[in-house]
Amino acid sequence: MEFVDTHAHLNDEKFAEDLEAVIARAGEAGVTRIINLGDTMDSSARAVALAEAHEGLFAGVGIHPEEAFEMTGRDIDRLADWAEHPKVAAIGEIGLDYYWEKDAEKRLLQQKIFIRQLDLARQLHLPVCIHDREAHGDMLAILKKEGKGLCGVLHCYSGSPEMAKEVFRMGWFIGVDGPLTFKNAAKLPEVMRGAPRDMVLLETDAPYMAPVPMRGKRNEPAYVRHVAEKVAELWGMSLEEVAARTTKNAECLYEKLLFHKEIPKK
Ligand code: NI
């Protein structure tokens, strides 16, 4: 049985002490590949370097909305250079965050750099990994207008079942992680029950949002299995089948996953 953790933040300082052990534990738990997402220029550079240094590790490069700044042509050129790297699987994590950002002008800046990075992904033929927090209306509007010719995932999906239908109609994936296992998961179980089985990706968002029974602890890619168990329950499938399907889904969106070595098993 194998899993892909399609969304982790291994650059986080919470992994500074024991990253090698974290990756090894992921391998032991059946996680063959991890996509490590950058959120600033610096962390994107680190994500690329880590991907170069580790089998089974891939990178996403991009500017997260919480880190939004006026990007220069030089920043865009650097992102474009990284994107050509054989182990840079995505432009991300990019998107909109209206939970942390209440200022109208700064929200406009988020939209501007989000759209600029969508353009870049289209030019480079890379999928995008999207953060959408309390910005569902603007997110859908932007994806409809600016998302043509692009494919990607709404990571850590938090919208309604109705919005999910629209997302799937547009051919986009949703990513599911720890919150699905929480008691207050709200409409997420309903979203998952209604989701096409070939449009769902497993992720952890480590070090954040550890799934039950690890809730409250530092999250890590090995825990993706707990998310998969909850999906298996909701889909009425075996864990093996969920693992196989979601791995195939990850390879379908992130093609570069197919061409490199996996995390070595000890
Ligand atoms: Ni994230």
PDB file of C-alpha atoms and ligand atoms in Angstrom:
ATOM      1  CA  MET A   1       0.000   0.000   0.000  1.00  0.00           C
ATOM      2  CA  GLU A   2       1.351   3.441  -0.881  1.00  0.00           C
ATOM      3  CA  PHE A   3       0.335   7.039  -0.214  1.00  0.00           C
ATOM      4  CA  VAL A   4       1.343  10.412  -1.609  1.00  0.00           C
ATOM      5  CA  ASP A   5       1.272  13.364   0.776  1.00  0.00           C
ATOM      6  CA  THR A   6       0.477  16.019  -1.805  1.00  0.00           C
ATOM      7  CA  HIS A   7       0.827  18.981   0.560  1.00  0.00           C
ATOM      8  CA  ALA A   8       3.342  19.496   3.339  1.00  0.00           C
ATOM      9  CA  HIS A   9       5.517  22.338   4.618  1.00  0.00           C
ATOM     10  CA  LEU A  10       8.782  20.645   5.488  1.00  0.00           C
ATOM     11  CA  ASN A  11      10.613  23.988   5.453  1.00  0.00           C
ATOM     12  CA  ASP A  12       8.810  24.923   8.640  1.00  0.00           C
ATOM     13  CA  GLU A  13      11.127  25.475  11.582  1.00  0.00           C
ATOM     14  CA  LYS A  14       9.173  22.811  13.469  1.00  0.00           C
ATOM     15  CA  PHE A  15      11.071  20.285  11.310  1.00  0.00           C
ATOM     16  CA  ALA A  16      14.480  21.928  11.695  1.00  0.00           C
ATOM     17  CA  GLU A  17      15.718  19.401  14.259  1.00  0.00           C
ATOM     18  CA  ASP A  18      14.578  16.083  12.850  1.00  0.00           C
ATOM     19  CA  LEU A  19      13.662  16.364   9.165  1.00  0.00           C
ATOM     20  CA  GLU A  20      15.570  13.208   8.208  1.00  0.00           C
ATOM     21  CA  ALA A  21      13.658  11.171  10.809  1.00  0.00           C
ATOM     22  CA  VAL A  22      10.342  12.672   9.663  1.00  0.00           C
ATOM     23  CA  ILE A  23      11.042  11.634   6.046  1.00  0.00           C
ATOM     24  CA  ALA A  24      12.154   8.171   7.148  1.00  0.00           C
ATOM     25  CA  ARG A  25       8.968   7.680   9.191  1.00  0.00           C
ATOM     26  CA  ALA A  26       6.921   8.728   6.162  1.00  0.00           C
ATOM     27  CA  GLY A  27       8.669   6.017   4.127  1.00  0.00           C
ATOM     28  CA  GLU A  28       7.965   3.422   6.805  1.00  0.00           C
ATOM     29  CA  ALA A  29       4.281   4.448   6.830  1.00  0.00           C
ATOM     30  CA  GLY A  30       4.012   3.771   3.087  1.00  0.00           C
ATOM     31  CA  VAL A  31       4.321   7.385   1.934  1.00  0.00           C
ATOM     32  CA  THR A  32       6.351   7.072  -1.254  1.00  0.00           C
ATOM     33  CA  ARG A  33       6.328  10.742  -2.250  1.00  0.00           C
ATOM     34  CA  ILE A  34       5.785  14.134  -0.607  1.00  0.00           C
ATOM     35  CA  ILE A  35       5.144  17.498  -2.252  1.00  0.00           C
ATOM     36  CA  ASN A  36       6.719  20.216  -0.148  1.00  0.00           C
ATOM     37  CA  LEU A  37       5.173  23.628  -0.790  1.00  0.00           C
ATOM     38  CA  GLY A  38       6.972  26.935  -0.566  1.00  0.00           C
ATOM     39  CA  ASP A  39       5.175  30.100   0.503  1.00  0.00           C
ATOM     40  CA  THR A  40       7.812  32.819   0.029  1.00  0.00           C
ATOM     41  CA  MET A  41      10.743  33.238  -2.367  1.00  0.00           C
ATOM     42  CA  ASP A  42      13.090  31.971   0.360  1.00  0.00           C
ATOM     43  CA  SER A  43      11.035  28.949   1.314  1.00  0.00           C
ATOM     44  CA  SER A  44      10.473  28.116  -2.365  1.00  0.00           C
ATOM     45  CA  ALA A  45      14.258  28.098  -2.849  1.00  0.00           C
ATOM     46  CA  ARG A  46      14.594  25.803   0.174  1.00  0.00           C
ATOM     47  CA  ALA A  47      11.848  23.513  -1.145  1.00  0.00           C
ATOM     48  CA  VAL A  48      13.767  23.110  -4.422  1.00  0.00           C
ATOM     49  CA  ALA A  49      17.013  22.392  -2.547  1.00  0.00           C
ATOM     50  CA  LEU A  50      15.321  19.789  -0.322  1.00  0.00           C
ATOM     51  CA  ALA A  51      13.764  18.104  -3.357  1.00  0.00           C
ATOM     52  CA  GLU A  52      17.212  17.889  -4.942  1.00  0.00           C
ATOM     53  CA  ALA A  53      18.653  16.356  -1.791  1.00  0.00           C
ATOM     54  CA  HIS A  54      15.978  13.723  -1.081  1.00  0.00           C
ATOM     55  CA  GLU A  55      14.499  10.873  -3.074  1.00  0.00           C
ATOM     56  CA  GLY A  56      10.709  10.999  -3.003  1.00  0.00           C
ATOM     57  CA  LEU A  57      10.597  14.708  -2.200  1.00  0.00           C
ATOM     58  CA  PHE A  58       9.108  17.200  -4.674  1.00  0.00           C
ATOM     59  CA  ALA A  59       8.632  20.953  -4.486  1.00  0.00           C
ATOM     60  CA  GLY A  60       5.982  23.552  -5.168  1.00  0.00           C
ATOM     61  CA  VAL A  61       7.141  27.136  -5.685  1.00  0.00           C
ATOM     62  CA  GLY A  62       5.064  30.260  -5.173  1.00  0.00           C
ATOM     63  CA  ILE A  63       4.008  33.139  -2.975  1.00  0.00           C
ATOM     64  CA  HIS A  64       1.322  32.408  -0.395  1.00  0.00           C
ATOM     65  CA  PRO A  65      -1.395  35.079   0.011  1.00  0.00           C
ATOM     66  CA  GLU A  66      -0.403  35.713   3.625  1.00  0.00           C
ATOM     67  CA  GLU A  67       3.044  36.659   2.291  1.00  0.00           C
ATOM     68  CA  ALA A  68       1.706  38.787  -0.584  1.00  0.00           C
ATOM     69  CA  PHE A  69       4.020  41.515  -1.840  1.00  0.00           C
ATOM     70  CA  GLU A  70       4.456  43.428  -5.088  1.00  0.00           C
ATOM     71  CA  MET A  71       6.298  40.860  -7.191  1.00  0.00           C
ATOM     72  CA  THR A  72       8.962  42.169  -9.543  1.00  0.00           C
ATOM     73  CA  GLY A  73       9.815  40.779 -12.956  1.00  0.00           C
ATOM     74  CA  ARG A  74      12.885  39.302 -11.325  1.00  0.00           C
ATOM     75  CA  ASP A  75      10.757  37.343  -8.822  1.00  0.00           C
ATOM     76  CA  ILE A  76       8.672  35.983 -11.682  1.00  0.00           C
ATOM     77  CA  ASP A  77      11.851  35.000 -13.566  1.00  0.00           C
ATOM     78  CA  ARG A  78      13.151  33.145 -10.519  1.00  0.00           C
ATOM     79  CA  LEU A  79       9.867  31.252 -10.136  1.00  0.00           C
ATOM     80  CA  ALA A  80       9.984  30.406 -13.843  1.00  0.00           C
ATOM     81  CA  ASP A  81      13.553  29.073 -13.519  1.00  0.00           C
ATOM     82  CA  TRP A  82      12.614  26.863 -10.578  1.00  0.00           C
ATOM     83  CA  ALA A  83       9.498  25.648 -12.385  1.00  0.00           C
ATOM     84  CA  GLU A  84      11.682  24.041 -15.069  1.00  0.00           C
ATOM     85  CA  HIS A  85      13.361  21.910 -12.445  1.00  0.00           C
ATOM     86  CA  PRO A  86      12.419  18.240 -12.929  1.00  0.00           C
ATOM     87  CA  LYS A  87      11.311  17.944  -9.296  1.00  0.00           C
ATOM     88  CA  VAL A  88       9.235  21.123  -9.106  1.00  0.00           C
ATOM     89  CA  ALA A  89       5.785  19.604  -9.476  1.00  0.00           C
ATOM     90  CA  ALA A  90       3.560  22.665  -8.977  1.00  0.00           C
ATOM     91  CA  ILE A  91       3.154  26.393  -8.681  1.00  0.00           C
ATOM     92  CA  GLY A  92       2.004  26.792  -5.091  1.00  0.00           C
ATOM     93  CA  GLU A  93       1.030  27.454  -2.529  1.00  0.00           C
ATOM     94  CA  ILE A  94      -0.814  30.436  -3.992  1.00  0.00           C
ATOM     95  CA  GLY A  95      -4.302  31.846  -3.507  1.00  0.00           C
ATOM     96  CA  LEU A  96      -6.450  34.092  -1.340  1.00  0.00           C
ATOM     97  CA  ASP A  97      -6.747  34.373   2.435  1.00  0.00           C
ATOM     98  CA  TYR A  98      -9.477  36.705   3.682  1.00  0.00           C
ATOM     99  CA  TYR A  99      -9.445  35.168   7.142  1.00  0.00           C
ATOM    100  CA  TRP A 100      -6.101  36.735   8.047  1.00  0.00           C
ATOM    101  CA  GLU A 101      -6.383  39.718   5.691  1.00  0.00           C
ATOM    102  CA  LYS A 102      -9.251  42.133   6.304  1.00  0.00           C
ATOM    103  CA  ASP A 103      -7.761  45.149   4.501  1.00  0.00           C
ATOM    104  CA  ALA A 104      -9.433  45.720   1.118  1.00  0.00           C
ATOM    105  CA  GLU A 105      -6.313  47.047  -0.575  1.00  0.00           C
ATOM    106  CA  LYS A 106      -4.166  44.144   0.572  1.00  0.00           C
ATOM    107  CA  ARG A 107      -6.831  41.721  -0.594  1.00  0.00           C
ATOM    108  CA  LEU A 108      -6.530  43.316  -4.027  1.00  0.00           C
ATOM    109  CA  LEU A 109      -2.783  42.777  -3.891  1.00  0.00           C
ATOM    110  CA  GLN A 110      -3.412  39.096  -3.041  1.00  0.00           C
ATOM    111  CA  GLN A 111      -5.658  38.808  -6.099  1.00  0.00           C
ATOM    112  CA  LYS A 112      -3.106  40.504  -8.312  1.00  0.00           C
ATOM    113  CA  ILE A 113      -0.182  38.242  -7.409  1.00  0.00           C
ATOM    114  CA  PHE A 114      -2.459  35.191  -7.437  1.00  0.00           C
ATOM    115  CA  ILE A 115      -3.508  35.938 -11.028  1.00  0.00           C
ATOM    116  CA  ARG A 116       0.089  36.663 -12.013  1.00  0.00           C
ATOM    117  CA  GLN A 117       1.151  33.245 -10.726  1.00  0.00           C
ATOM    118  CA  LEU A 118      -1.782  31.549 -12.474  1.00  0.00           C
ATOM    119  CA  ASP A 119      -0.510  33.088 -15.719  1.00  0.00           C
ATOM    120  CA  LEU A 120       2.946  31.794 -14.987  1.00  0.00           C
ATOM    121  CA  ALA A 121       1.642  28.264 -14.335  1.00  0.00           C
ATOM    122  CA  ARG A 122      -0.204  28.307 -17.646  1.00  0.00           C
ATOM    123  CA  GLN A 123       2.897  29.425 -19.537  1.00  0.00           C
ATOM    124  CA  LEU A 124       4.975  26.735 -17.845  1.00  0.00           C
ATOM    125  CA  HIS A 125       2.383  23.968 -18.131  1.00  0.00           C
ATOM    126  CA  LEU A 126       2.439  23.285 -14.406  1.00  0.00           C
ATOM    127  CA  PRO A 127      -0.515  22.482 -12.136  1.00  0.00           C
ATOM    128  CA  VAL A 128      -1.329  24.882  -9.313  1.00  0.00           C
ATOM    129  CA  CYS A 129      -1.888  24.253  -5.628  1.00  0.00           C
ATOM    130  CA  ILE A 130      -4.375  26.737  -4.199  1.00  0.00           C
ATOM    131  CA  HIS A 131      -5.053  28.106  -0.739  1.00  0.00           C
ATOM    132  CA  ASP A 132      -8.568  29.504  -0.315  1.00  0.00           C
ATOM    133  CA  ARG A 133      -9.603  30.643   3.132  1.00  0.00           C
ATOM    134  CA  GLU A 134     -12.889  32.524   3.486  1.00  0.00           C
ATOM    135  CA  ALA A 135     -12.498  33.825  -0.064  1.00  0.00           C
ATOM    136  CA  HIS A 136     -14.698  31.290  -1.851  1.00  0.00           C
ATOM    137  CA  GLY A 137     -16.702  33.769  -3.969  1.00  0.00           C
ATOM    138  CA  ASP A 138     -13.685  35.627  -5.327  1.00  0.00           C
ATOM    139  CA  MET A 139     -11.773  32.356  -5.739  1.00  0.00           C
ATOM    140  CA  LEU A 140     -14.436  30.802  -7.970  1.00  0.00           C
ATOM    141  CA  ALA A 141     -14.800  34.022  -9.962  1.00  0.00           C
ATOM    142  CA  ILE A 142     -11.040  34.255 -10.551  1.00  0.00           C
ATOM    143  CA  LEU A 143     -10.685  30.585 -11.477  1.00  0.00           C
ATOM    144  CA  LYS A 144     -13.528  30.876 -13.971  1.00  0.00           C
ATOM    145  CA  LYS A 145     -12.046  33.971 -15.559  1.00  0.00           C
ATOM    146  CA  GLU A 146      -8.301  33.353 -15.243  1.00  0.00           C
ATOM    147  CA  GLY A 147      -8.102  29.583 -14.836  1.00  0.00           C
ATOM    148  CA  LYS A 148      -8.630  28.594 -18.444  1.00  0.00           C
ATOM    149  CA  GLY A 149      -6.073  26.086 -19.651  1.00  0.00           C
ATOM    150  CA  LEU A 150      -5.007  25.373 -16.091  1.00  0.00           C
ATOM    151  CA  CYS A 151      -5.459  22.463 -13.766  1.00  0.00           C
ATOM    152  CA  GLY A 152      -4.966  22.267 -10.046  1.00  0.00           C
ATOM    153  CA  VAL A 153      -6.242  21.540  -6.592  1.00  0.00           C
ATOM    154  CA  LEU A 154      -8.112  23.512  -3.960  1.00  0.00           C
ATOM    155  CA  HIS A 155      -5.970  22.365  -1.094  1.00  0.00           C
ATOM    156  CA  CYS A 156      -7.487  21.791   2.373  1.00  0.00           C
ATOM    157  CA  TYR A 157     -10.914  22.270   0.873  1.00  0.00           C
ATOM    158  CA  SER A 158     -13.241  24.240   3.143  1.00  0.00           C
ATOM    159  CA  GLY A 159     -16.087  25.293   0.843  1.00  0.00           C
ATOM    160  CA  SER A 160     -19.658  24.047   0.588  1.00  0.00           C
ATOM    161  CA  PRO A 161     -20.853  20.888  -1.175  1.00  0.00           C
ATOM    162  CA  GLU A 162     -22.389  23.162  -3.841  1.00  0.00           C
ATOM    163  CA  MET A 163     -19.093  24.920  -4.478  1.00  0.00           C
ATOM    164  CA  ALA A 164     -17.346  21.524  -4.647  1.00  0.00           C
ATOM    165  CA  LYS A 165     -19.682  20.483  -7.460  1.00  0.00           C
ATOM    166  CA  GLU A 166     -18.665  23.572  -9.373  1.00  0.00           C
ATOM    167  CA  VAL A 167     -14.982  22.901  -8.706  1.00  0.00           C
ATOM    168  CA  PHE A 168     -15.319  19.352 -10.062  1.00  0.00           C
ATOM    169  CA  ARG A 169     -17.276  20.588 -13.072  1.00  0.00           C
ATOM    170  CA  MET A 170     -14.326  22.820 -13.897  1.00  0.00           C
ATOM    171  CA  GLY A 171     -12.089  19.739 -13.721  1.00  0.00           C
ATOM    172  CA  TRP A 172     -10.252  20.779 -10.555  1.00  0.00           C
ATOM    173  CA  PHE A 173      -9.286  18.516  -7.671  1.00  0.00           C
ATOM    174  CA  ILE A 174      -9.866  19.026  -3.972  1.00  0.00           C
ATOM    175  CA  GLY A 175      -7.331  18.217  -1.282  1.00  0.00           C
ATOM    176  CA  VAL A 176      -8.418  16.700   1.997  1.00  0.00           C
ATOM    177  CA  ASP A 177      -6.497  16.592   5.260  1.00  0.00           C
ATOM    178  CA  GLY A 178      -6.753  16.573   9.052  1.00  0.00           C
ATOM    179  CA  PRO A 179     -10.003  18.554   9.452  1.00  0.00           C
ATOM    180  CA  LEU A 180     -11.942  15.690   7.822  1.00  0.00           C
ATOM    181  CA  THR A 181     -11.198  13.629  10.937  1.00  0.00           C
ATOM    182  CA  PHE A 182     -12.309  16.338  13.393  1.00  0.00           C
ATOM    183  CA  LYS A 183     -15.629  16.128  15.261  1.00  0.00           C
ATOM    184  CA  ASN A 184     -16.480  19.619  13.967  1.00  0.00           C
ATOM    185  CA  ALA A 185     -15.730  18.695  10.338  1.00  0.00           C
ATOM    186  CA  ALA A 186     -19.013  20.435   9.368  1.00  0.00           C
ATOM    187  CA  LYS A 187     -19.854  19.796   5.716  1.00  0.00           C
ATOM    188  CA  LEU A 188     -16.581  18.137   4.756  1.00  0.00           C
ATOM    189  CA  PRO A 189     -17.841  14.546   5.148  1.00  0.00           C
ATOM    190  CA  GLU A 190     -20.768  15.424   2.872  1.00  0.00           C
ATOM    191  CA  VAL A 191     -18.361  16.963   0.336  1.00  0.00           C
ATOM    192  CA  MET A 192     -16.267  13.800   0.401  1.00  0.00           C
ATOM    193  CA  ARG A 193     -19.232  11.459   0.036  1.00  0.00           C
ATOM    194  CA  GLY A 194     -20.313  13.362  -3.070  1.00  0.00           C
ATOM    195  CA  ALA A 195     -16.822  13.771  -4.555  1.00  0.00           C
ATOM    196  CA  PRO A 196     -15.866  11.911  -7.751  1.00  0.00           C
ATOM    197  CA  ARG A 197     -13.380   9.284  -6.553  1.00  0.00           C
ATOM    198  CA  ASP A 198     -10.858  10.393  -9.171  1.00  0.00           C
ATOM    199  CA  MET A 199     -10.805  14.064  -8.097  1.00  0.00           C
ATOM    200  CA  VAL A 200      -9.573  13.822  -4.496  1.00  0.00           C
ATOM    201  CA  LEU A 201      -5.998  14.169  -3.240  1.00  0.00           C
ATOM    202  CA  LEU A 202      -4.719  13.230   0.205  1.00  0.00           C
ATOM    203  CA  GLU A 203      -2.575  15.727   2.057  1.00  0.00           C
ATOM    204  CA  THR A 204      -1.392  16.604   5.550  1.00  0.00           C
ATOM    205  CA  ASP A 205      -0.506  20.331   5.457  1.00  0.00           C
ATOM    206  CA  ALA A 206       2.145  19.291   7.996  1.00  0.00           C
ATOM    207  CA  PRO A 207       3.166  20.679  10.469  1.00  0.00           C
ATOM    208  CA  TYR A 208      -0.381  22.048  10.818  1.00  0.00           C
ATOM    209  CA  MET A 209      -3.738  20.405  11.407  1.00  0.00           C
ATOM    210  CA  ALA A 210      -2.735  16.928  12.552  1.00  0.00           C
ATOM    211  CA  PRO A 211      -5.554  14.430  12.041  1.00  0.00           C
ATOM    212  CA  VAL A 212      -7.250  12.546  14.887  1.00  0.00           C
ATOM    213  CA  PRO A 213      -5.772  10.713  16.849  1.00  0.00           C
ATOM    214  CA  MET A 214      -2.733  13.043  16.583  1.00  0.00           C
ATOM    215  CA  ARG A 215      -4.801  16.238  16.773  1.00  0.00           C
ATOM    216  CA  GLY A 216      -2.989  19.031  18.596  1.00  0.00           C
ATOM    217  CA  LYS A 217       0.461  17.538  17.936  1.00  0.00           C
ATOM    218  CA  ARG A 218       2.919  18.506  15.222  1.00  0.00           C
ATOM    219  CA  ASN A 219       1.634  16.976  12.020  1.00  0.00           C
ATOM    220  CA  GLU A 220       3.924  15.030   9.666  1.00  0.00           C
ATOM    221  CA  PRO A 221       3.543  13.191   6.325  1.00  0.00           C
ATOM    222  CA  ALA A 222       3.349   9.735   7.971  1.00  0.00           C
ATOM    223  CA  TYR A 223      -0.040  10.757   9.419  1.00  0.00           C
ATOM    224  CA  VAL A 224      -1.632  10.998   5.978  1.00  0.00           C
ATOM    225  CA  ARG A 225      -2.804   7.455   6.621  1.00  0.00           C
ATOM    226  CA  HIS A 226      -5.296   8.701   9.251  1.00  0.00           C
ATOM    227  CA  VAL A 227      -6.892  10.967   6.642  1.00  0.00           C
ATOM    228  CA  ALA A 228      -7.050   8.020   4.234  1.00  0.00           C
ATOM    229  CA  GLU A 229      -8.776   5.882   6.881  1.00  0.00           C
ATOM    230  CA  LYS A 230     -11.524   8.483   7.257  1.00  0.00           C
ATOM    231  CA  VAL A 231     -11.936   8.698   3.478  1.00  0.00           C
ATOM    232  CA  ALA A 232     -12.193   4.892   3.324  1.00  0.00           C
ATOM    233  CA  GLU A 233     -14.975   4.976   5.927  1.00  0.00           C
ATOM    234  CA  LEU A 234     -16.911   7.674   4.023  1.00  0.00           C
ATOM    235  CA  TRP A 235     -16.472   5.972   0.648  1.00  0.00           C
ATOM    236  CA  GLY A 236     -17.207   2.480   1.955  1.00  0.00           C
ATOM    237  CA  MET A 237     -13.895   1.229   0.548  1.00  0.00           C
ATOM    238  CA  SER A 238     -10.868  -0.552   1.893  1.00  0.00           C
ATOM    239  CA  LEU A 239      -7.865   1.522   2.940  1.00  0.00           C
ATOM    240  CA  GLU A 240      -5.888  -0.221   0.169  1.00  0.00           C
ATOM    241  CA  GLU A 241      -8.340   0.953  -2.454  1.00  0.00           C
ATOM    242  CA  VAL A 242      -8.310   4.542  -1.200  1.00  0.00           C
ATOM    243  CA  ALA A 243      -4.503   4.470  -1.187  1.00  0.00           C
ATOM    244  CA  ALA A 244      -4.384   3.162  -4.768  1.00  0.00           C
ATOM    245  CA  ARG A 245      -6.978   5.593  -6.114  1.00  0.00           C
ATOM    246  CA  THR A 246      -5.628   8.715  -4.454  1.00  0.00           C
ATOM    247  CA  THR A 247      -2.071   7.838  -5.489  1.00  0.00           C
ATOM    248  CA  LYS A 248      -3.254   7.568  -9.073  1.00  0.00           C
ATOM    249  CA  ASN A 249      -5.069  10.909  -8.715  1.00  0.00           C
ATOM    250  CA  ALA A 250      -1.887  12.562  -7.446  1.00  0.00           C
ATOM    251  CA  GLU A 251       0.098  11.188 -10.392  1.00  0.00           C
ATOM    252  CA  CYS A 252      -2.612  12.370 -12.760  1.00  0.00           C
ATOM    253  CA  LEU A 253      -2.415  15.997 -11.568  1.00  0.00           C
ATOM    254  CA  TYR A 254       1.284  16.116 -10.708  1.00  0.00           C
ATOM    255  CA  GLU A 255       2.902  14.322 -13.653  1.00  0.00           C
ATOM    256  CA  LYS A 256       6.448  14.901 -12.481  1.00  0.00           C
ATOM    257  CA  LEU A 257       5.784  12.478  -9.601  1.00  0.00           C
ATOM    258  CA  LEU A 258       6.048   9.664 -12.121  1.00  0.00           C
ATOM    259  CA  PHE A 259       9.607  10.222 -13.218  1.00  0.00           C
ATOM    260  CA  HIS A 260      11.664  10.113 -10.030  1.00  0.00           C
ATOM    261  CA  LYS A 261      12.671   7.768  -7.265  1.00  0.00           C
ATOM    262  CA  GLU A 262      10.578   7.205  -4.143  1.00  0.00           C
ATOM    263  CA  ILE A 263      11.411   7.611  -0.467  1.00  0.00           C
ATOM    264  CA  PRO A 264      13.710   4.654   0.248  1.00  0.00           C
ATOM    265  CA  LYS A 265      12.269   2.047   2.621  1.00  0.00           C
ATOM    266  CA  LYS A 266      14.593   1.083   5.454  1.00  0.00           C
TER     267      LYS A 266
HETATM  268 NI    NI B   1      -0.312  24.688   3.063  1.00  0.00          NI
END
